[in-house]
PDB file of C-alpha atoms in Angstrom:
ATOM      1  CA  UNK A1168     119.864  93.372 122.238  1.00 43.00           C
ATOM      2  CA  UNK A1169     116.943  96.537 121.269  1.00 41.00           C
ATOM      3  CA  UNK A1170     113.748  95.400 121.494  1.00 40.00           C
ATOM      4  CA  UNK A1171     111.652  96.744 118.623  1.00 40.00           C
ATOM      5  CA  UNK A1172     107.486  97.664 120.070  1.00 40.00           C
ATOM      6  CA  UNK A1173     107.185  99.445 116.995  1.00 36.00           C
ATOM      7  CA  UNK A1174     104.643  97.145 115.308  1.00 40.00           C
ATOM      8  CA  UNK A1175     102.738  96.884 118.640  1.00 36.00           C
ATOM      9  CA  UNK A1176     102.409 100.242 119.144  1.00 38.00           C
ATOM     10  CA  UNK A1177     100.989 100.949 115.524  1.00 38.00           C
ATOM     11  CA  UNK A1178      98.373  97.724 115.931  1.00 35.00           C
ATOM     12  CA  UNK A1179      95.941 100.039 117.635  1.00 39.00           C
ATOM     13  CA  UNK A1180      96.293 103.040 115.629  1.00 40.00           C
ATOM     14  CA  UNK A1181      95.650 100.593 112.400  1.00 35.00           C
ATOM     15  CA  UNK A1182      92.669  98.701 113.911  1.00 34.00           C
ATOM     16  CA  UNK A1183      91.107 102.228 115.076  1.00 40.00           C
ATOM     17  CA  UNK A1184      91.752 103.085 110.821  1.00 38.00           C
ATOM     18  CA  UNK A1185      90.701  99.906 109.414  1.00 36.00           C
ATOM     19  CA  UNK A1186      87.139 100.179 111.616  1.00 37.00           C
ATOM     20  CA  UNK A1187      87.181 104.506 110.685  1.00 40.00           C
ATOM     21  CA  UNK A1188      87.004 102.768 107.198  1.00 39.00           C
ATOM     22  CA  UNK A1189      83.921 100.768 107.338  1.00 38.00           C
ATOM     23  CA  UNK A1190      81.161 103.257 107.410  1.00 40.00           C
ATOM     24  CA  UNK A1191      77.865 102.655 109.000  1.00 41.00           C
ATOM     25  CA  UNK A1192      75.073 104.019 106.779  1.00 37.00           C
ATOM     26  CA  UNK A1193      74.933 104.826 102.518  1.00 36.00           C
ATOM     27  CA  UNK A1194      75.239 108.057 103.935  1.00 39.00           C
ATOM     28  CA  UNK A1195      78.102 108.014 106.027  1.00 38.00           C
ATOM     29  CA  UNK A1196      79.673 105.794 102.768  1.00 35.00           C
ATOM     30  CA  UNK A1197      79.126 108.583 100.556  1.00 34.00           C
ATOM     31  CA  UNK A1198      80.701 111.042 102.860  1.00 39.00           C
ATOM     32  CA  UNK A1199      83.783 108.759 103.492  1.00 35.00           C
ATOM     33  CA  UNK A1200      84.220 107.877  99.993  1.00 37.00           C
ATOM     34  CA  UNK A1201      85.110 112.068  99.710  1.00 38.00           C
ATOM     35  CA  UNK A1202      87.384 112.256 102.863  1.00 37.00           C
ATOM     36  CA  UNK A1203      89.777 109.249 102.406  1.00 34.00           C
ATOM     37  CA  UNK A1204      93.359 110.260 102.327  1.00 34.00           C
ATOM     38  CA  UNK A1205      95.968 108.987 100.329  1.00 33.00           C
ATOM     39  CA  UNK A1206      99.195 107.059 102.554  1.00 31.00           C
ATOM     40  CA  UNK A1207     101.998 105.875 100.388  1.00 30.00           C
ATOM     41  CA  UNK A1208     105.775 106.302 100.916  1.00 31.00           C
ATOM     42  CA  UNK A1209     107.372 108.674  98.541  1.00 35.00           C
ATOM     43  CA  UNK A1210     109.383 106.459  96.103  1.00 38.00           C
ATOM     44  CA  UNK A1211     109.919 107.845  93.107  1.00 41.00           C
ATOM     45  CA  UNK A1212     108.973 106.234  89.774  1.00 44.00           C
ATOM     46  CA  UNK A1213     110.581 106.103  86.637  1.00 50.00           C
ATOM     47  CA  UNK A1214     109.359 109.687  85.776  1.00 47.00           C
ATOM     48  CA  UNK A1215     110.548 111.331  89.104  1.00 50.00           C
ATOM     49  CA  UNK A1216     107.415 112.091  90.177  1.00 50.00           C
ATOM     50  CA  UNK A1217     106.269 110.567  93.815  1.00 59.00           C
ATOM     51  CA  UNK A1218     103.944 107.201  93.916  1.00 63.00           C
ATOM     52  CA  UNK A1219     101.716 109.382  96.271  1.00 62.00           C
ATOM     53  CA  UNK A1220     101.426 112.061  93.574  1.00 74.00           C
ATOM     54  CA  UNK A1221     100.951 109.797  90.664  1.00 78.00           C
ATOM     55  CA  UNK A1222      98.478 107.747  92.473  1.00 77.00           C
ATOM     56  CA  UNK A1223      96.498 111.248  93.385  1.00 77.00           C
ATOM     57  CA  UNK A1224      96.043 111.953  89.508  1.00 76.00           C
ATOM     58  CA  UNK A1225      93.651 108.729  88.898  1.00 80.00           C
ATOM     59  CA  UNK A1226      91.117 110.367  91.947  1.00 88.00           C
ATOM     60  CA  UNK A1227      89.017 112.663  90.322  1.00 92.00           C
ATOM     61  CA  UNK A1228      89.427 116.622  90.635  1.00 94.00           C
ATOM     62  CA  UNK A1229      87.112 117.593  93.336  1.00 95.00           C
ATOM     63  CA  UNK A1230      88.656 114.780  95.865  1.00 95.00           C
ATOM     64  CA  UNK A1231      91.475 115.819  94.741  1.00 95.00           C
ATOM     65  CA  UNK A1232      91.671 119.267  95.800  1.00 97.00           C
ATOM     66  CA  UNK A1233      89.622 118.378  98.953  1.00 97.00           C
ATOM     67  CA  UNK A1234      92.524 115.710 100.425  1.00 95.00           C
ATOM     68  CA  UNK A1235      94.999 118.260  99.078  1.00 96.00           C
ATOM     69  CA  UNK A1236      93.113 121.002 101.112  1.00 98.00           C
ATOM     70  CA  UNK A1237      92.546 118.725 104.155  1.00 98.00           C
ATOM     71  CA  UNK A1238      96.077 117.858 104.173  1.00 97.00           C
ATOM     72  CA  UNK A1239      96.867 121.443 104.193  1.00 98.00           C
ATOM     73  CA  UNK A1240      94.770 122.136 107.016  1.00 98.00           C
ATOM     74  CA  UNK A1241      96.670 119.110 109.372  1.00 98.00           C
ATOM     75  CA  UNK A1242     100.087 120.561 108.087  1.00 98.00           C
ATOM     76  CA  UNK A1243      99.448 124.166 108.808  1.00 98.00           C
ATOM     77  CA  UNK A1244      97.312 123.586 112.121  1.00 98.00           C
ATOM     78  CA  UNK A1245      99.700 121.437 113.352  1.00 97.00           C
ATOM     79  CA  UNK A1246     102.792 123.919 112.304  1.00 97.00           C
ATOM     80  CA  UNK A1247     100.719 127.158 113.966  1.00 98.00           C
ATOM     81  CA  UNK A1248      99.360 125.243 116.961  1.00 97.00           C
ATOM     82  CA  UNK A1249     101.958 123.665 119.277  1.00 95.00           C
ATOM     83  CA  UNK A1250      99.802 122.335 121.521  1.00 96.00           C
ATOM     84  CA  UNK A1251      97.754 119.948 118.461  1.00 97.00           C
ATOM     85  CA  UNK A1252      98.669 116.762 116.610  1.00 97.00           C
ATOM     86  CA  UNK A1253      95.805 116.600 113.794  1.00 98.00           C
ATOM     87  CA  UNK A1254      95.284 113.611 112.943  1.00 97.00           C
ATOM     88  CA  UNK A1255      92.205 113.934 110.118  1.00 97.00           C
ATOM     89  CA  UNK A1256      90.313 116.204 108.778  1.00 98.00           C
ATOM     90  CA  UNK A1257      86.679 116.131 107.556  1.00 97.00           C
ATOM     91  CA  UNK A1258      85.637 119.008 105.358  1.00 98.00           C
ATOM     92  CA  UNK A1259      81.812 118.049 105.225  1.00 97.00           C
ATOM     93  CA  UNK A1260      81.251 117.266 109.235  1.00 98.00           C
ATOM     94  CA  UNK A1261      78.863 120.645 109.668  1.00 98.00           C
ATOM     95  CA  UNK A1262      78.348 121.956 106.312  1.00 98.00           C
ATOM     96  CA  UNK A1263      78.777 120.852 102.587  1.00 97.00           C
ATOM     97  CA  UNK A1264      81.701 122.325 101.508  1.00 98.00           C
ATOM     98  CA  UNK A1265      81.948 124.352  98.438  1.00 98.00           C
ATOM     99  CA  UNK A1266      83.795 123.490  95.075  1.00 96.00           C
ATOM    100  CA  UNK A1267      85.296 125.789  92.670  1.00 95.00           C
ATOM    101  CA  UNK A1268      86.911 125.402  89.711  1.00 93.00           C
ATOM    102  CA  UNK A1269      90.474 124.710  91.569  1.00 96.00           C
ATOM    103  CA  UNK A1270      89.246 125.363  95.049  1.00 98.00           C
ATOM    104  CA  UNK A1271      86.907 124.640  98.364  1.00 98.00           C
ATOM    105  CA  UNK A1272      85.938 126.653 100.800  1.00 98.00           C
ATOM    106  CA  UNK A1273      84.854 124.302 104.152  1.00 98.00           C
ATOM    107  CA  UNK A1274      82.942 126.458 106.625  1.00 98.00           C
ATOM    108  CA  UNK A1275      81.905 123.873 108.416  1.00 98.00           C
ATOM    109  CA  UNK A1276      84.815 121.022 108.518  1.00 98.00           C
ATOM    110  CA  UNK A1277      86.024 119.383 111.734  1.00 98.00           C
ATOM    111  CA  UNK A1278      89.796 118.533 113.069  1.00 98.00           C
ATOM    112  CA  UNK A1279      91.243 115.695 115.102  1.00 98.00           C
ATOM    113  CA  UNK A1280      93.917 115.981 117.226  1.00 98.00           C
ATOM    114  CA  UNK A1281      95.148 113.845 120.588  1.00 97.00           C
ATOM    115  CA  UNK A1282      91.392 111.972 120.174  1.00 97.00           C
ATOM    116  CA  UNK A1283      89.351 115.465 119.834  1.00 98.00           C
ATOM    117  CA  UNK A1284      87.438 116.976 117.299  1.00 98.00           C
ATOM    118  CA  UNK A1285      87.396 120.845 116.452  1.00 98.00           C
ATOM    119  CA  UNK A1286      85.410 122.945 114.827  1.00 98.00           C
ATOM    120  CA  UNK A1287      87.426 124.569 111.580  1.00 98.00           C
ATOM    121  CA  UNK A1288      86.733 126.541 108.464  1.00 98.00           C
ATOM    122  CA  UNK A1289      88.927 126.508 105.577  1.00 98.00           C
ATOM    123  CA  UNK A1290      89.257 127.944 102.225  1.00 98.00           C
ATOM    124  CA  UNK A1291      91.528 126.338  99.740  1.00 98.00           C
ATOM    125  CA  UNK A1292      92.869 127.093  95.985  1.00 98.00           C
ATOM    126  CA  UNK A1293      95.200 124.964  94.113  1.00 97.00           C
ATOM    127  CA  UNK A1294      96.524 124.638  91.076  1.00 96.00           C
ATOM    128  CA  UNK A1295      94.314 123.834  88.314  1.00 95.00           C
ATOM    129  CA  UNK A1296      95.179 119.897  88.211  1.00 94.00           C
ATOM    130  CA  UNK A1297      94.787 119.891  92.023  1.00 95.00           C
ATOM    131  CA  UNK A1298      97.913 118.519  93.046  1.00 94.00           C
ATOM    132  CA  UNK A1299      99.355 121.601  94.643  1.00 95.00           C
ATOM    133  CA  UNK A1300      98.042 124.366  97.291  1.00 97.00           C
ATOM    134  CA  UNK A1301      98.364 127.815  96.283  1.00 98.00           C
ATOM    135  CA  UNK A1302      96.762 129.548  99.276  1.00 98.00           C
ATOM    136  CA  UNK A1303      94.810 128.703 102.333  1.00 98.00           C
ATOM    137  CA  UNK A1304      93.110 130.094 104.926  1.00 98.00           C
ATOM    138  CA  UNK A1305      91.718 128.787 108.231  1.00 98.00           C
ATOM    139  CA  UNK A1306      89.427 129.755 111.688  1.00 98.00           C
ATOM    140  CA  UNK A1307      90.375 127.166 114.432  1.00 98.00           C
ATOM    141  CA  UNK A1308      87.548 126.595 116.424  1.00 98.00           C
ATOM    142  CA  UNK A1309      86.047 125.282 119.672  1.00 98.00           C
ATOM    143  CA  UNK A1310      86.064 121.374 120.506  1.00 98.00           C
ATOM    144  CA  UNK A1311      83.491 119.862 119.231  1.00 98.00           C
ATOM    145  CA  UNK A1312      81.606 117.777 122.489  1.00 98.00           C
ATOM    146  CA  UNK A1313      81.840 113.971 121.997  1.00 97.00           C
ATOM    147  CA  UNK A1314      78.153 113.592 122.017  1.00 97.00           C
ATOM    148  CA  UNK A1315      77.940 115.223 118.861  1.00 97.00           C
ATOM    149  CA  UNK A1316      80.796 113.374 117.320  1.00 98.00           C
ATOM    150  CA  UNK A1317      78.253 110.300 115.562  1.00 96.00           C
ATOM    151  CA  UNK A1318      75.699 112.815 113.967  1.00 96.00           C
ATOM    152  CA  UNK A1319      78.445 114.218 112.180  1.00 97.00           C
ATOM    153  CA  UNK A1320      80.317 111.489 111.049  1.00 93.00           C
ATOM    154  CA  UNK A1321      82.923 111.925 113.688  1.00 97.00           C
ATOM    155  CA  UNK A1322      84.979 108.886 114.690  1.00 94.00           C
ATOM    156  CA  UNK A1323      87.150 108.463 117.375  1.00 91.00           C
TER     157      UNK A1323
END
């Protein structure tokens, strides 16, 4: 009979989310309120469209294109870099981001992959609603030491 350690290997991973979640100053509460990320399976509703994707159009447009961007910048790290497993993104850990009209530009945005951070700069454009990448361009840069990590809103 298969024994099934699915759910215990996922308990860590979702207590190490749930406390990411709970942010320790009004500061670091107004910069996780812009970096949460959506998780949903992809069902599709009555209209076709993805739960994910319909959920996505109640956020408003800036958080929007910045979880669309950050999202981007896992998938295409991740893709382009065998040797990382990102894991989040946070577009505001060294420098406030930039908002256009349907884009962001993140000079100073951070990485996490295997339990390290990285520096990375991104710029982004979607598609006027947000909901889709058009183009995007990164720098991959050096790991970030861990003693820097809190100061920048860095969590393990």
């Amino acid at each position: 009979m298969p024994t099934f350690l699915l759910p215990t290997l996922l308990l860590p991973a979702f207590v190490a989310l749930s406390l990411a979640a709970m942010p320790a100053t009004a500061e670091a509460a107004h910069k996780h309120a812009h970096s949460k990320k959506s998780h949903s399976h992809t069902a599709q509703p009555e209209n076709g469209q993805p739960k994910r994707d319909a959920a996505m159009l109640h956020v408003d447009l800036p958080t929007r294109i910045e979880q669309r961007c950050n999202a981007r910048a896992m998938g295409t790290v991740g893709r382009e870099h065998a040797d990382m497993q990102p894991e989040e993104t946070v577009a505001y850990a060294f420098a406030d981001p930039q908002l256009g009209d349907a884009s962001i530009t993140a000079p100073g945005a951070a990485i996490r992959s295997h339990g390290h951070w990285y520096h990375l700069s991104y710029t982004c454009h979607t598609s006027a609603d947000g909901m889709d990448v058009d183009t995007f361009s990164y720098t991959l840069g050096e790991e970030v030491p861990r003693d820097d990590w809190s100061a920048h809103s860095l969590v393990p």
